[in-house]
Short mmCIF file of C-alpha atoms in Angstrom, two decimals:
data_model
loop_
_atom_site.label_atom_id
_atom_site.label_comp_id
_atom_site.label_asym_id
_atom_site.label_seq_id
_atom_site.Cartn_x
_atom_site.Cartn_y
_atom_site.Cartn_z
CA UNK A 22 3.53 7.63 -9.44
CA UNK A 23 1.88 4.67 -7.90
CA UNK A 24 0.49 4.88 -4.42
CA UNK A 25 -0.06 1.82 -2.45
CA UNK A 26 -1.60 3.50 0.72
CA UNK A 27 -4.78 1.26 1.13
CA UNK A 28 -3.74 -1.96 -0.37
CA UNK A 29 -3.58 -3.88 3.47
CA UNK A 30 -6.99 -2.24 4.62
CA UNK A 31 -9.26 -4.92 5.98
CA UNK A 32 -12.98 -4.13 4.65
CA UNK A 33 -15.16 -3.90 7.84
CA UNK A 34 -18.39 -2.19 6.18
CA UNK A 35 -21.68 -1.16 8.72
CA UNK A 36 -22.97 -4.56 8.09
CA UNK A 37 -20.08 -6.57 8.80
CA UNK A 38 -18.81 -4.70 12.30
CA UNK A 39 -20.57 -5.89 15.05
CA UNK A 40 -21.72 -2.43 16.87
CA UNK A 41 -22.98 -3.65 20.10
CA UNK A 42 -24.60 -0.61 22.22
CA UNK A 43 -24.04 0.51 25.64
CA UNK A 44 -25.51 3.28 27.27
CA UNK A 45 -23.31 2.47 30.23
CA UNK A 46 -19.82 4.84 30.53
CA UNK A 47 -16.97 2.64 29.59
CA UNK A 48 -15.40 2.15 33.01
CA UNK A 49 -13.65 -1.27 32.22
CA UNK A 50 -10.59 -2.67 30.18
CA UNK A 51 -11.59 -2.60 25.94
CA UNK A 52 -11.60 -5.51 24.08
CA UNK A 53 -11.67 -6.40 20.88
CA UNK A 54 -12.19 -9.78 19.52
CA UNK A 55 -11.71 -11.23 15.77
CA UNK A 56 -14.57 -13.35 14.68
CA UNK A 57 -13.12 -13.20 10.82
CA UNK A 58 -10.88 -15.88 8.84
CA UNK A 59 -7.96 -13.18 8.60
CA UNK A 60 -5.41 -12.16 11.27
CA UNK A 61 -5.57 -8.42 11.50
CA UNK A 62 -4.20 -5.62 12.94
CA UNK A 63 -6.00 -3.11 14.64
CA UNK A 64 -5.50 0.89 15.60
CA UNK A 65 -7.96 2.52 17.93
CA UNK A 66 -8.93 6.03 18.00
CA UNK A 67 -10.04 7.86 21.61
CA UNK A 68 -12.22 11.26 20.67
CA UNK A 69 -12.07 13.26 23.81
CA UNK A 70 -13.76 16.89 24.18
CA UNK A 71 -12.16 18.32 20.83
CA UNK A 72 -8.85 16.01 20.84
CA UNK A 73 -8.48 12.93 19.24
CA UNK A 74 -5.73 10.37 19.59
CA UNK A 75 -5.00 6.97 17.87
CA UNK A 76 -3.05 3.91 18.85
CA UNK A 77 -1.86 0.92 16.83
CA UNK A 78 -1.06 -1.67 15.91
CA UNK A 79 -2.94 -4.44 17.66
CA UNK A 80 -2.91 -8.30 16.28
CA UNK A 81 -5.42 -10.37 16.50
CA UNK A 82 -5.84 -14.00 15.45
CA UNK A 83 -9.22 -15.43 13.89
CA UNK A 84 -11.10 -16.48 17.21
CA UNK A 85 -8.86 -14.35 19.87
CA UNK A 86 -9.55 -11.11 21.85
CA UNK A 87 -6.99 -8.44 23.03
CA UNK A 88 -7.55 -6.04 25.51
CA UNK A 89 -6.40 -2.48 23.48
CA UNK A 90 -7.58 0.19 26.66
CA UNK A 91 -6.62 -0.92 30.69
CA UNK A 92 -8.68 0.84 33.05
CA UNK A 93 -10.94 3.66 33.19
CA UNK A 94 -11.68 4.53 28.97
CA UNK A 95 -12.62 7.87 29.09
CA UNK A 96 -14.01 9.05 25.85
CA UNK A 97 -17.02 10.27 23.60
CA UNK A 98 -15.99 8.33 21.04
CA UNK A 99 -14.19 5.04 20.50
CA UNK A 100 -13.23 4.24 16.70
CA UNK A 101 -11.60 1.20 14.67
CA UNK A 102 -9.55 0.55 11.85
CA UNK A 103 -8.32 -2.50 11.08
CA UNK A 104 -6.34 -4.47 7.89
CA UNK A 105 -5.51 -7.60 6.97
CA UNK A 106 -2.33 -9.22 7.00
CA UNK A 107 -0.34 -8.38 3.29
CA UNK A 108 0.36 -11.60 3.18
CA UNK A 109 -3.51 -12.43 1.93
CA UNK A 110 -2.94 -10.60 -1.27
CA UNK A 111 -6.72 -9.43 -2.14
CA UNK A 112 -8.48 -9.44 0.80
CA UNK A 113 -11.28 -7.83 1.19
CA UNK A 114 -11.14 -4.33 -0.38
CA UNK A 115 -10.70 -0.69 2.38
CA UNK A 116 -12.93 -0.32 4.28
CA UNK A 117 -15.53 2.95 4.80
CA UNK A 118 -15.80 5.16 8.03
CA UNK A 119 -17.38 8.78 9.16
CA UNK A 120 -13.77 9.42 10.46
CA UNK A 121 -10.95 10.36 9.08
CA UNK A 122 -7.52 9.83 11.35
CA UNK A 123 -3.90 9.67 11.26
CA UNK A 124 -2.30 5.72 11.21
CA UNK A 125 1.65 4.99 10.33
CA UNK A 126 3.23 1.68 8.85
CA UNK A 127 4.58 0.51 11.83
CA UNK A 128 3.05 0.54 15.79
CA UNK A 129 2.38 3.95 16.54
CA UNK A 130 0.99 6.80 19.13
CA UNK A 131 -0.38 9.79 17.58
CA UNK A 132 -1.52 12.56 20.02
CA UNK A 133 -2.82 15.11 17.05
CA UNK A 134 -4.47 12.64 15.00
CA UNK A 135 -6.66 14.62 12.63
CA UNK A 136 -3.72 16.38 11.15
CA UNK A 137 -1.68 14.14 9.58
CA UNK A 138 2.52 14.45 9.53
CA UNK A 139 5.59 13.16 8.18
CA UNK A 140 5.19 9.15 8.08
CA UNK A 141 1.80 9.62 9.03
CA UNK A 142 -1.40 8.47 6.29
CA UNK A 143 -5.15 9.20 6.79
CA UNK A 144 -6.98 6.17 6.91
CA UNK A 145 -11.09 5.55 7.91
CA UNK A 146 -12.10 4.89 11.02
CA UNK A 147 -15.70 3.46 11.91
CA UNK A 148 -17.25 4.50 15.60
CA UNK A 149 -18.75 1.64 17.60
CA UNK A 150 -20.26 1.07 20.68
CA UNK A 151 -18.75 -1.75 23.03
CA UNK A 152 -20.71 -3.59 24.97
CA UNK A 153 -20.15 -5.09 28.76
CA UNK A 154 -18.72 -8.60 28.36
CA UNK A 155 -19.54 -11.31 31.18
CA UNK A 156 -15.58 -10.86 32.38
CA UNK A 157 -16.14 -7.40 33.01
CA UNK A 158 -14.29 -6.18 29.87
CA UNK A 159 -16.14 -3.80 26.97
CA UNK A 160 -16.48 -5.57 24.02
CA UNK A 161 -16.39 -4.85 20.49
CA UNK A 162 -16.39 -7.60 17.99
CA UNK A 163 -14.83 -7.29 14.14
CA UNK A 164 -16.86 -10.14 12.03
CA UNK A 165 -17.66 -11.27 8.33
CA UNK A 166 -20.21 -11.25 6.19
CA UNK A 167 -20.17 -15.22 6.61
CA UNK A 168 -21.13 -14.41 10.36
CA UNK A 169 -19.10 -17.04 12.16
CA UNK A 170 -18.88 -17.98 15.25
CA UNK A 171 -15.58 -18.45 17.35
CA UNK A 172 -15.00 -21.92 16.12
CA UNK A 173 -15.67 -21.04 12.79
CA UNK A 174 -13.42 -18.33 12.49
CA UNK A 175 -10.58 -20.05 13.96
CA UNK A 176 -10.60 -22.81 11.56
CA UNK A 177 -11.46 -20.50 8.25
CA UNK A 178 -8.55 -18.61 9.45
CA UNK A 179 -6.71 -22.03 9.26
CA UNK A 180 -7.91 -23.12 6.29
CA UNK A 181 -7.02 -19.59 4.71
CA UNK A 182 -3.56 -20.01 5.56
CA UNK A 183 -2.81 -23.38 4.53
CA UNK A 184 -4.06 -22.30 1.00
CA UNK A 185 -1.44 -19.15 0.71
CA UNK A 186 0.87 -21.99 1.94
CA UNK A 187 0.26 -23.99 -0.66
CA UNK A 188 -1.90 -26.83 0.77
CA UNK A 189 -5.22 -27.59 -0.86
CA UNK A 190 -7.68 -26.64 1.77
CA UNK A 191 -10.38 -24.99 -0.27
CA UNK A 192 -13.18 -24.11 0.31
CA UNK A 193 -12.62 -21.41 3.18
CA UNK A 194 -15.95 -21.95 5.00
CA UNK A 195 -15.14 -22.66 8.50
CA UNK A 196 -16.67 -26.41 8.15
CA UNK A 197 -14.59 -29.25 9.12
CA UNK A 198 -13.99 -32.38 6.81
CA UNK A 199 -11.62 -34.46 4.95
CA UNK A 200 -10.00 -32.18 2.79
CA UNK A 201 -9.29 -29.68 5.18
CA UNK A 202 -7.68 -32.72 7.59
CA UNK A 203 -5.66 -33.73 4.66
CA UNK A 204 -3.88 -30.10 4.38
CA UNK A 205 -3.40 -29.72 7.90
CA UNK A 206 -1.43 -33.17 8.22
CA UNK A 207 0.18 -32.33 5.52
CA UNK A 208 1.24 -28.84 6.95
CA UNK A 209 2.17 -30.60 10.43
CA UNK A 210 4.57 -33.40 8.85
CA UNK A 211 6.12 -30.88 7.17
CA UNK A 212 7.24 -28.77 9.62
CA UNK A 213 7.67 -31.79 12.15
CA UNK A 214 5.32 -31.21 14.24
CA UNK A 215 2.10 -33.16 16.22
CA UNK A 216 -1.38 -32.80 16.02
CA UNK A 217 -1.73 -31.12 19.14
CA UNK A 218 0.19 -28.23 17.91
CA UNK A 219 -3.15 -27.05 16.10
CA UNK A 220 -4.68 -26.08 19.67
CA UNK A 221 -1.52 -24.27 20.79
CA UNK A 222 -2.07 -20.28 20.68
CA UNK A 223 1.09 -19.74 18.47
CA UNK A 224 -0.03 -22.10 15.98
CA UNK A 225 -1.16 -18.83 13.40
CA UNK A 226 2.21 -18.02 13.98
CA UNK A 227 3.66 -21.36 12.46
CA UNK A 228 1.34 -20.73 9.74
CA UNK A 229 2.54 -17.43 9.28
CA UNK A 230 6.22 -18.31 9.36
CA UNK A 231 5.67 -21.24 6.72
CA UNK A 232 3.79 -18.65 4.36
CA UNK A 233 6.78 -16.66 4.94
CA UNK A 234 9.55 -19.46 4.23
CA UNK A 235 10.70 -20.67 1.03
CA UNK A 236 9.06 -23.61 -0.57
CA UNK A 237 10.18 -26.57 -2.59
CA UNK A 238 6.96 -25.87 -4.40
CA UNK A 239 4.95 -23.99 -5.77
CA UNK A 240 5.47 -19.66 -6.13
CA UNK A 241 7.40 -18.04 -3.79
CA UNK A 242 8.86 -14.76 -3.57
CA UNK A 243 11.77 -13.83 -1.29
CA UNK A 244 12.27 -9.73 -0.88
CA UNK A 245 16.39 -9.08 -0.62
CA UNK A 246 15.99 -5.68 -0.88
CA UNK A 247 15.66 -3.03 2.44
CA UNK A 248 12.31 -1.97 1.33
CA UNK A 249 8.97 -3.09 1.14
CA UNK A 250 7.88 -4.74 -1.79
CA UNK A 251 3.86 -5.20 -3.28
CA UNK A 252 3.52 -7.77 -5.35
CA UNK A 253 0.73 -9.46 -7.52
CA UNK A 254 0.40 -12.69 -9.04
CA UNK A 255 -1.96 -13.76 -12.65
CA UNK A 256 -3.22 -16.90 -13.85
CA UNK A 257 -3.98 -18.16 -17.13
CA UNK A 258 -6.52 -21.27 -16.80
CA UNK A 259 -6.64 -21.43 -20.45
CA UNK A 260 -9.93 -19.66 -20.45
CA UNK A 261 -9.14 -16.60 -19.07
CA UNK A 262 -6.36 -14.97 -17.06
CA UNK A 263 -7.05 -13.43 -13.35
CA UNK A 264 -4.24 -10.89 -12.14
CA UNK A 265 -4.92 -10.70 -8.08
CA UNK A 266 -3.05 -8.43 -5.37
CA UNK A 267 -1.76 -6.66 -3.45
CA UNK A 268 1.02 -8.98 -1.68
CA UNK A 269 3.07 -7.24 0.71
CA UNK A 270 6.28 -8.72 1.73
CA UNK A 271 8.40 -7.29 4.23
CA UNK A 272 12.37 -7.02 4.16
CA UNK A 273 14.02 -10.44 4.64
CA UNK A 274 10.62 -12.54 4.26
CA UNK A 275 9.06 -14.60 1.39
CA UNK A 276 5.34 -15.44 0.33
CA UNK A 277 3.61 -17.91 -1.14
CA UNK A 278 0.82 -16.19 -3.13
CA UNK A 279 -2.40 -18.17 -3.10
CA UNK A 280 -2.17 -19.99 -6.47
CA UNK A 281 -4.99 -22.98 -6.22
CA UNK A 282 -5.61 -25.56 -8.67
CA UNK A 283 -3.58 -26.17 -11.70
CA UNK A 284 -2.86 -23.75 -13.97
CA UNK A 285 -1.29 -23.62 -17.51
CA UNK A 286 1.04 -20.27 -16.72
CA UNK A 287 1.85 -18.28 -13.74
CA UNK A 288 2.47 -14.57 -14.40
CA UNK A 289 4.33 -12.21 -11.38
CA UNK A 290 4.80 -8.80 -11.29
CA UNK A 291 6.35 -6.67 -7.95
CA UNK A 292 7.19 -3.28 -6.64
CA UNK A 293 9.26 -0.98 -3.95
CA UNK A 294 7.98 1.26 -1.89
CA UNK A 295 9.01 3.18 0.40
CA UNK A 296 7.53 4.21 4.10
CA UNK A 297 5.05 6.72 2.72
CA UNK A 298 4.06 3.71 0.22
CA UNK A 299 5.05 5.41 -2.51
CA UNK A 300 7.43 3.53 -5.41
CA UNK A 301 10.86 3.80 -4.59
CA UNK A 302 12.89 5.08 -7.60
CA UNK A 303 16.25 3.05 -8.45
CA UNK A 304 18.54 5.69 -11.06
CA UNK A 305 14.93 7.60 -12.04
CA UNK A 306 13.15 4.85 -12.73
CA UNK A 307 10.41 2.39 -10.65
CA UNK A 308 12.33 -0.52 -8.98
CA UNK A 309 10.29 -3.14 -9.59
CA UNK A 310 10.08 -6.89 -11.27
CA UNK A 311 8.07 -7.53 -13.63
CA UNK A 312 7.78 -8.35 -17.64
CA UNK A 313 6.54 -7.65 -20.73
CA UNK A 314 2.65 -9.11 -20.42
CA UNK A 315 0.56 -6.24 -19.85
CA UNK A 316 -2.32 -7.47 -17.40
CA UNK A 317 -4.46 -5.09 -15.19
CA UNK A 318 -4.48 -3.58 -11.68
CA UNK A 319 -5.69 -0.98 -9.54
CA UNK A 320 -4.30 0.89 -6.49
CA UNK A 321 -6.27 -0.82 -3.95
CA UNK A 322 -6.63 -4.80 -3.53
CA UNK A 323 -8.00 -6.59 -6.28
CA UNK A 324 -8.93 -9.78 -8.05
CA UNK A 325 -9.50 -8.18 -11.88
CA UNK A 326 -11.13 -11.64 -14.23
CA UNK A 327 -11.34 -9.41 -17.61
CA UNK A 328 -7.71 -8.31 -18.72
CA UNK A 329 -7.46 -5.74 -21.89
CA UNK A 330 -8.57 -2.37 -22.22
CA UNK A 331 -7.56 -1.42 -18.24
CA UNK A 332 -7.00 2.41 -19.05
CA UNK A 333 -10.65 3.10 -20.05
CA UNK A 334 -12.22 0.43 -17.27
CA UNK A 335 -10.66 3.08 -14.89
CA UNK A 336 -7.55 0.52 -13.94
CA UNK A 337 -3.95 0.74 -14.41
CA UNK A 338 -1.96 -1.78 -16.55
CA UNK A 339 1.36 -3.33 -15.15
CA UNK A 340 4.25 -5.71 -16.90
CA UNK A 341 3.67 -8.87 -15.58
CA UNK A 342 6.78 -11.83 -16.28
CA UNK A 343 5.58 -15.03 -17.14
CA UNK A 344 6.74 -17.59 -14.59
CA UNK A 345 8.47 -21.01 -15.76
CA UNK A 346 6.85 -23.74 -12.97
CA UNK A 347 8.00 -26.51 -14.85
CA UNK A 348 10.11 -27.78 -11.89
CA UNK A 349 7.26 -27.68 -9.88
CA UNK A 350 8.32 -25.31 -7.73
CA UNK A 351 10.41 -21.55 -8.23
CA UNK A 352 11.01 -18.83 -5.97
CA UNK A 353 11.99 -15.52 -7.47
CA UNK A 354 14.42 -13.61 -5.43
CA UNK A 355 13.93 -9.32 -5.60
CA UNK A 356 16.95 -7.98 -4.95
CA UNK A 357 19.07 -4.34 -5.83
CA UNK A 358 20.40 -3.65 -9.33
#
C-alpha cells in the first residue's frame, strides 16, 4: 500500500538551519523567521524534565517571523519541524533530526509526544538554539542553502509562485530584473489588481489562491472528491521524460503544477489518501487517476530524469495518463466513481 507520510516535509539539513546559540535562559516570546523561497509550516517541540510536547502548525511566509511561544519558554530543549506547502510539488526532500516526535495533518497539541496515537505520525525534529533578537524576542531562523537575505527570500518566494501559477518567472534566485517584472504584471492584471498590492502582507496569499484557482491555461487539477489527493506531473521534452511530485491538493482546491517551458506531452497521474496518508480504497481497489504510461516515483518528493527499470533503482512505478494540451489549457477534474 502506498504511504505518503513525508511527501510535504520541508528539508532543513544542519547546514541549512540557522542554529544561533544562547547561553542565556529563554525568558522572552520565540520567534521564528523564514529566510527560504517557500511558505512553510512549522510545529515546535518543548522537552521539559522527561516530558515532551509539540505544537503546530505555524505559517510562515518567505521573509516573515511569527512569534510560536508568549512569555516565559521554559524548557531544555526547543525543536523544529517544518514542510513546505504541497502545493510546490518536489520541494526539497524530508528533512533529518536527532528527534523523533508526534505531528498530525491538521493544527495540533500533543501533550505525550514521543508516543505516537491515532491520527498522530512521527516526524524529525532538529534542536536549535535561539538567539536574543534586538526586539527582545528569541530568535531562530529557517534558511536555504542559497543563504538569502530577507529581501531575497521574499522575492524567490514570489518568483516561486508565479512559476506554479503558470507565469514565466524563472530563474528562482531572489534577483530582480525584467523577466521577473514581466510575470508579476502579468499576475497583477490578471487578477485586477495594482502594483502596490505586491508590498501588502496578504499578497502570498493572492498567490496562493491563484495557484489554487482554475486556469484558462496551462495544467490544472481540481480535487472533487472529500479526500486528499497527491498528485504528480511528467514531461516529455523530446529528449527525455521527467516525472516530478508530490502535489498535494486539498478538498475543494485546484493546482497548477509547475510545468515551465514548452513541452511536446504532459503526462498526470493522482491519488487518495486518507488522514493517516495512506491510499484510500474505492470497491478494493486504489482510487486514483492515472493511465497506462508507466513512469517512476518514490514515496517521498521527487524529481526522477531517468524513467525505465524503477523496481531495481529502488523506486516504484505508477500509470501516468497522457494529457491532451492542445487547447492550450485543460484542467482535469478528480472526482468519485
Amino acid at each position: 500500500m502506498r504511504r505518503y507520510a513525508r511527501r510535504t516535509v520541508l528539508a532543513l539539513p544542519a547546514a541549512a538551519l540557522s542554529i544561533l546559540v544562547s547561553a542565556a535562559p529563554a525568558h522572552a516570546d520565540l520567534k521564528l523567521c523564514n529566510r527560504m523561497s517557500y511558505v512553510v509550516e512549522v510545529a515546535i517541540g518543548i522537552d521539559h524534565q522527561s516530558a515532551t510536547a509539540t505544537r503546530g502548525w505555524f505559517r510562515i511566509d518567505p521573509a516573515g517571523c511569527r512569534v510560536v511561544a508568549q512569555g516565559t519558554l521554559t524548557a531544555d530543549r526547543i525543536l523544529l519541524h517544518a514542510r513546505a506547502l504541497g502545493l510546490y510539488g518536489s520541494s526539497p526532500a524530508p528533512q533529518g533530526g536527532a528527534d523523533t516526535l508526534c505531528i498530525a495533518e491538521q493544527n495540533f497539541v500533543i501533550a505525550a509526544a514521543r508516543q505516537c496515537r491515532a491520527g498522530q505520525t512521527p516526524a524529525p525534529f532538529t534542536q536549535v538554539h535561539p538567539t536574543p533578537g534586538d526586539d527582545g524576542h528569541l530568535i531562530a531562523y529557517l534558511a536555504e542553502d542559497s543563504e538569502y537575505d530577507d529581501e531575497q527570500a521574499r522575492l524567490a518566494g514570489i518568483q516561486r509562485l508565479l512559476v506554479v501559477a503558470g507565469y514565466d518567472a524563472s530563474p528562482i534566485d531572489g534577483t530582480d530584473g525584467p523577466k521577473t517584472q514581466a510575470a508579476l504584471n502579468a499576475f497583477l492584471k490578471s487578477r485586477g489588481l495594482g502594483a502596490d498590492a505586491v508590498q501588502q502582507p496578504n499578497f502570498f496569499a493572492r498567490l496562493i489562491e491563484a495557484v489554487q484557482s482554475p486556469s484558462a491555461t496551462g495544467l490544472t487539477w481540481c480535487n472533487d472528491t472529500p479526500h486528499k489527493i497527491m498528485a504528480a506531473v511528467a514531461t516529455d521534452d523530446g529528449k527525455s521524460v521527467t516525472s516530478r511530485g508530490w502535489y498535494r491538493i486539498d478538498p475543494g482546491k485546484c493546482l497548477h503544477p509547475d510545468v515551465t517551458g514548452q513541452p511536446r506531452q504532459i503526462f498526470s497521474f493522482a491519488e487518495a489518501v486518507d488522514h493517516d496518508n495512506r491510499a484510500v480504497k474505492y470497491k478494493d481497489k486504489a482510487l486514483n487517476w492515472g493511465g497506462s504510461t508507466q513512469l517512476c516515483t518514490r514515496e517521498a518528493k521527487f524529481e526522477i530524469n531517468e524513467q525505465g527499470d524503477c523496481g531495481t533503482r529502488g523506486l516504484s512505478a505508477a500509470g501516468f495518463a497522457a494529457v491532451d494540451m492542445s487547447a492550450g489549457g485543460k484542467t482535469l477534474r478528480f472526482a468519485m466513481p
